[in-house]
CSV table of C-alpha atoms in Angstrom, one decimal:
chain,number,residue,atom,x,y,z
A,1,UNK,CA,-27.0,-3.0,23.7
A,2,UNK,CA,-28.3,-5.5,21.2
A,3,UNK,CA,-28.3,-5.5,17.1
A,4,UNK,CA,-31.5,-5.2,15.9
A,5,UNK,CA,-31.8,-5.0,12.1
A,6,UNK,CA,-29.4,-5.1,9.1
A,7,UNK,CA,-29.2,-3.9,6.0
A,8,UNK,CA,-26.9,-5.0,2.7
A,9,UNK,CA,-26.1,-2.4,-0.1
A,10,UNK,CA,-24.6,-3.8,-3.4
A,11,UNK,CA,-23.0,-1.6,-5.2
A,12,UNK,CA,-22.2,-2.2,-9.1
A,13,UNK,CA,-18.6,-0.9,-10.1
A,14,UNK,CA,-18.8,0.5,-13.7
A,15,UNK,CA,-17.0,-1.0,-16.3
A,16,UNK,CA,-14.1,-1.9,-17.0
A,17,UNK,CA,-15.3,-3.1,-13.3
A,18,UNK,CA,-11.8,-2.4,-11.9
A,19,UNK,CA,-11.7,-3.6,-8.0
A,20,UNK,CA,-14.6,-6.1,-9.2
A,21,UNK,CA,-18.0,-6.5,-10.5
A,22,UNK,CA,-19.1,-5.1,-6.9
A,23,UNK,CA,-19.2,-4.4,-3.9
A,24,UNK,CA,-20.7,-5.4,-0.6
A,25,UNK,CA,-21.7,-3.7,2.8
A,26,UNK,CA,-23.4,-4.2,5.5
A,27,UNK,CA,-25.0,-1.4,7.6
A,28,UNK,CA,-25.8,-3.3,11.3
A,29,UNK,CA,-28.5,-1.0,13.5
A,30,UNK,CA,-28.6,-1.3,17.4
A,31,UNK,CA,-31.3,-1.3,19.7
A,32,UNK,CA,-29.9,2.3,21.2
A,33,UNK,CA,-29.8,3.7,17.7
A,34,UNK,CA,-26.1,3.4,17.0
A,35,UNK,CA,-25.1,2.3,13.1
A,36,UNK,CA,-21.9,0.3,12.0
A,37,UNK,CA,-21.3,-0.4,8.8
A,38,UNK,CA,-18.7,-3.5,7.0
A,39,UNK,CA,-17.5,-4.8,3.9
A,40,UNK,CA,-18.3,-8.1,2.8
A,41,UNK,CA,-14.8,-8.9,1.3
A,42,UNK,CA,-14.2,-11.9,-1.1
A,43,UNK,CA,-18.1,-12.2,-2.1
A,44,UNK,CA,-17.1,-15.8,-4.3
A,45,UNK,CA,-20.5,-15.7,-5.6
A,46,UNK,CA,-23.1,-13.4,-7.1
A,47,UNK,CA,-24.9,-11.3,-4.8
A,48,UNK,CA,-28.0,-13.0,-5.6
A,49,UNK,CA,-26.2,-15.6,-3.5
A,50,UNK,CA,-24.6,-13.3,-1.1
A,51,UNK,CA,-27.0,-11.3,0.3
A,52,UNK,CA,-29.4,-14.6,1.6
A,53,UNK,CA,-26.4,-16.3,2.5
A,54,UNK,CA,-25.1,-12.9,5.1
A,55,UNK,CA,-28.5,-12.3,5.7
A,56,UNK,CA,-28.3,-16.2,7.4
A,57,UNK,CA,-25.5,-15.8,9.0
A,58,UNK,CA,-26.8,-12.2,10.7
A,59,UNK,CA,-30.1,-14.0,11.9
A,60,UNK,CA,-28.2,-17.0,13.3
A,61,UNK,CA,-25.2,-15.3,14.8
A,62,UNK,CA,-25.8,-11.6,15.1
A,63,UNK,CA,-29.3,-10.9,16.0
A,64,UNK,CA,-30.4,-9.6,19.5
A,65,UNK,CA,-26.7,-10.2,20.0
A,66,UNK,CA,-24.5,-7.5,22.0
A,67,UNK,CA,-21.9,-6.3,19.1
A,68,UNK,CA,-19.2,-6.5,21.9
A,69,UNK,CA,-18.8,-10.2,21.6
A,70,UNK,CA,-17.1,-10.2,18.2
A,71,UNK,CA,-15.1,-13.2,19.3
A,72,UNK,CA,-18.3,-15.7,19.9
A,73,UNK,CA,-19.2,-14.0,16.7
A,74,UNK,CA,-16.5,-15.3,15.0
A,75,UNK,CA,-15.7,-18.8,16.7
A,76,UNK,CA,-19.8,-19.6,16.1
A,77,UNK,CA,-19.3,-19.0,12.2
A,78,UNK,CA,-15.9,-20.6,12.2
A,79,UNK,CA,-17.7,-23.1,13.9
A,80,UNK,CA,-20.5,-23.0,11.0
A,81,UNK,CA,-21.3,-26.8,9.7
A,82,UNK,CA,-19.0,-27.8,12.2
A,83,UNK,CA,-15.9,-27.1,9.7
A,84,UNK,CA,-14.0,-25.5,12.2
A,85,UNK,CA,-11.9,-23.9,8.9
A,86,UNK,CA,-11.7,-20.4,7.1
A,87,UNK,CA,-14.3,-21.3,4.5
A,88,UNK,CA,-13.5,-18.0,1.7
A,89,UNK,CA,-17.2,-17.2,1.7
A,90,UNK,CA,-18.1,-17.3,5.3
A,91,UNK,CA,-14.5,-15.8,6.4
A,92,UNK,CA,-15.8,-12.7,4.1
A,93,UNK,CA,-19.5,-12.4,5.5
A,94,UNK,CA,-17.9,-12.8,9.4
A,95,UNK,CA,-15.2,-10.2,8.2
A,96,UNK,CA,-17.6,-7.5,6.9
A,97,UNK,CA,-20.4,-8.2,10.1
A,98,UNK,CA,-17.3,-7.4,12.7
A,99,UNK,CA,-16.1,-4.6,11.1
A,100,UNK,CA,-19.8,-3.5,11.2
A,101,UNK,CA,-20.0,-4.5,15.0
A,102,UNK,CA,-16.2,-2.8,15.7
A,103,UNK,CA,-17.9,0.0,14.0
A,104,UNK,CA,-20.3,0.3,16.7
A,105,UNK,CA,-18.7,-0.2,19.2
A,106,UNK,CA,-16.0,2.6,18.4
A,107,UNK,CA,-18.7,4.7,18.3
A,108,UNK,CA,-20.5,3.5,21.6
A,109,UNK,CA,-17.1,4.4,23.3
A,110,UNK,CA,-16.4,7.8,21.6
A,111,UNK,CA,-12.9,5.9,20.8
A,112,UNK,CA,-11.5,4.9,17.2
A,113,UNK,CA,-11.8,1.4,16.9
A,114,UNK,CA,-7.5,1.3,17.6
A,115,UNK,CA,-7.8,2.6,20.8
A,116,UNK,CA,-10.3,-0.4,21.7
A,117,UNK,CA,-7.7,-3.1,20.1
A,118,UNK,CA,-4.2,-2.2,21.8
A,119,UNK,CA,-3.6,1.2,21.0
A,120,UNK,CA,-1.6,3.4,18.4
A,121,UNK,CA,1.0,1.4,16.7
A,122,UNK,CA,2.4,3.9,14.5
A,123,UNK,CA,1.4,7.7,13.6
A,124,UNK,CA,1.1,7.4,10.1
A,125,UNK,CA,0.3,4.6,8.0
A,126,UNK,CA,2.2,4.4,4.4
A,127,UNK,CA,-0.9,4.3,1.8
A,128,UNK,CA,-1.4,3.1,-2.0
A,129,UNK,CA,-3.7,3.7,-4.5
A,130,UNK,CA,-4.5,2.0,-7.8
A,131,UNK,CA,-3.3,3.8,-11.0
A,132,UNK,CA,-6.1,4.5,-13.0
A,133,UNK,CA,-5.2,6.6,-16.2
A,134,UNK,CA,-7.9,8.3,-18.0
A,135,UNK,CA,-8.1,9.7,-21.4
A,136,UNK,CA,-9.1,13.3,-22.8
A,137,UNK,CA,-12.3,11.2,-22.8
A,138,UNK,CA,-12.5,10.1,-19.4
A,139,UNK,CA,-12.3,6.7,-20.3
A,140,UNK,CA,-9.9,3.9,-18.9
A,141,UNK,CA,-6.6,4.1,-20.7
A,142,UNK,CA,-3.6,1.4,-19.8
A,143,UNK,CA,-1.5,1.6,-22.8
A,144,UNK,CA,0.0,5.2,-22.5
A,145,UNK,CA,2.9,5.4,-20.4
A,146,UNK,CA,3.0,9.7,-20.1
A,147,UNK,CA,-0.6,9.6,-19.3
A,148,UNK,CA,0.2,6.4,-16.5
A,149,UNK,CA,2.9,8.8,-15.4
A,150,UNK,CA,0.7,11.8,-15.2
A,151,UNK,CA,-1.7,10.1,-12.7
A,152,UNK,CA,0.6,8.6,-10.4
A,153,UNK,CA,2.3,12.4,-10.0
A,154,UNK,CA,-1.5,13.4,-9.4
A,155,UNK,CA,-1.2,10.7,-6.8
A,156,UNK,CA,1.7,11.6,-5.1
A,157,UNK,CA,0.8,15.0,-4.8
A,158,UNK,CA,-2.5,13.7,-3.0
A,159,UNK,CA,0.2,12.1,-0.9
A,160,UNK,CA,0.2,8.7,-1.9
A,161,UNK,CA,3.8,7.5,-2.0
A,162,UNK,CA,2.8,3.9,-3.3
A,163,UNK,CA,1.3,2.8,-6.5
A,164,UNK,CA,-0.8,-1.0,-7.4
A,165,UNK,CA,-1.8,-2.3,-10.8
A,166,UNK,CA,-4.3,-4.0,-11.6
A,167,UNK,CA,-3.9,-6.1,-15.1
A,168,UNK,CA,-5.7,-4.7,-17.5
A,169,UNK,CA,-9.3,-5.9,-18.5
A,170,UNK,CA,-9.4,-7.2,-21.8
């Protein structure tokens, strides 16, 4: 099995841009028609910069490559410019390519990806969600505390038993 092609989607967040101004993935195709798709976390730059600079580091690394050798993946863009350190951007585009490539190769083995990495740690996970209020009119609203409360008893009843804040955007 080789990867063959790759494709990146940006995705705009709407304002008040909570989570960020966007969002990055990577859809990796195979030669035997199997799809994995990644984020590209920590994007430091806009994805006018992005996109070329994954798009490199696919063609150099990834390419015609079997997606089960995530760890000369990694060590080769580690290994980028002959750093040899977790550079933020390059950390982020190696992150969301594996997760692509461990995306595949769950599926190639009919196994979620923790079966492939050591097994079941733990048979449920605790989980968190953002609080995001919103207003009669749909809109954003950070400053009232029954409509704050409100949500996170929506959340918790959609069994979320953690709650994160973001500051708000001014």
């Amino acid at each position: 099995m080789k990867i063959i092609s790759m494709e990146t989607h940006v995705v705009a967040v709407p304002p008040p841009h909570v989570g960020g101004m966007y969002w990055i993935f990577v859809t990796l195709k195979t030669d035997c028609g199997i799809e994995g798709v990644g984020e590209v976390y920590a994007a430091t730059f806009h994805p006018k910069v992005m996109v070329p600079a994954i798009s490199d580091v696919f063609e150099r690394y990834l390419l015609n490559h079997d997606p089960h050798q995530v760890e000369r993946f990694f060590r080769e863009c580690y290994s980028s410019g002959f750093t040899q350190r977790p550079d933020l951007s390059m950390m982020g585009i190696a992150s969301g390519l594996e997760m692509a490539c461990w995306d595949i190769i769950g599926k190639a083995a009919n196994q979620p990806v923790y079966q492939l990495i050591g097994g079941k740690v733990n048979e449920r996970l605790r989980s968190y969600t953002y609080l995001y209020p919103r207003n009669a009119h749909g809109q954003y609203d950070y400053d009232d505390p029954d409509l704050a409360a409100e949500c996170a008893a929506q959340y918790m009843q959609q069994g979320f038993t953690a709650l994160k804040f973001d500051r708000r955007p001014d």
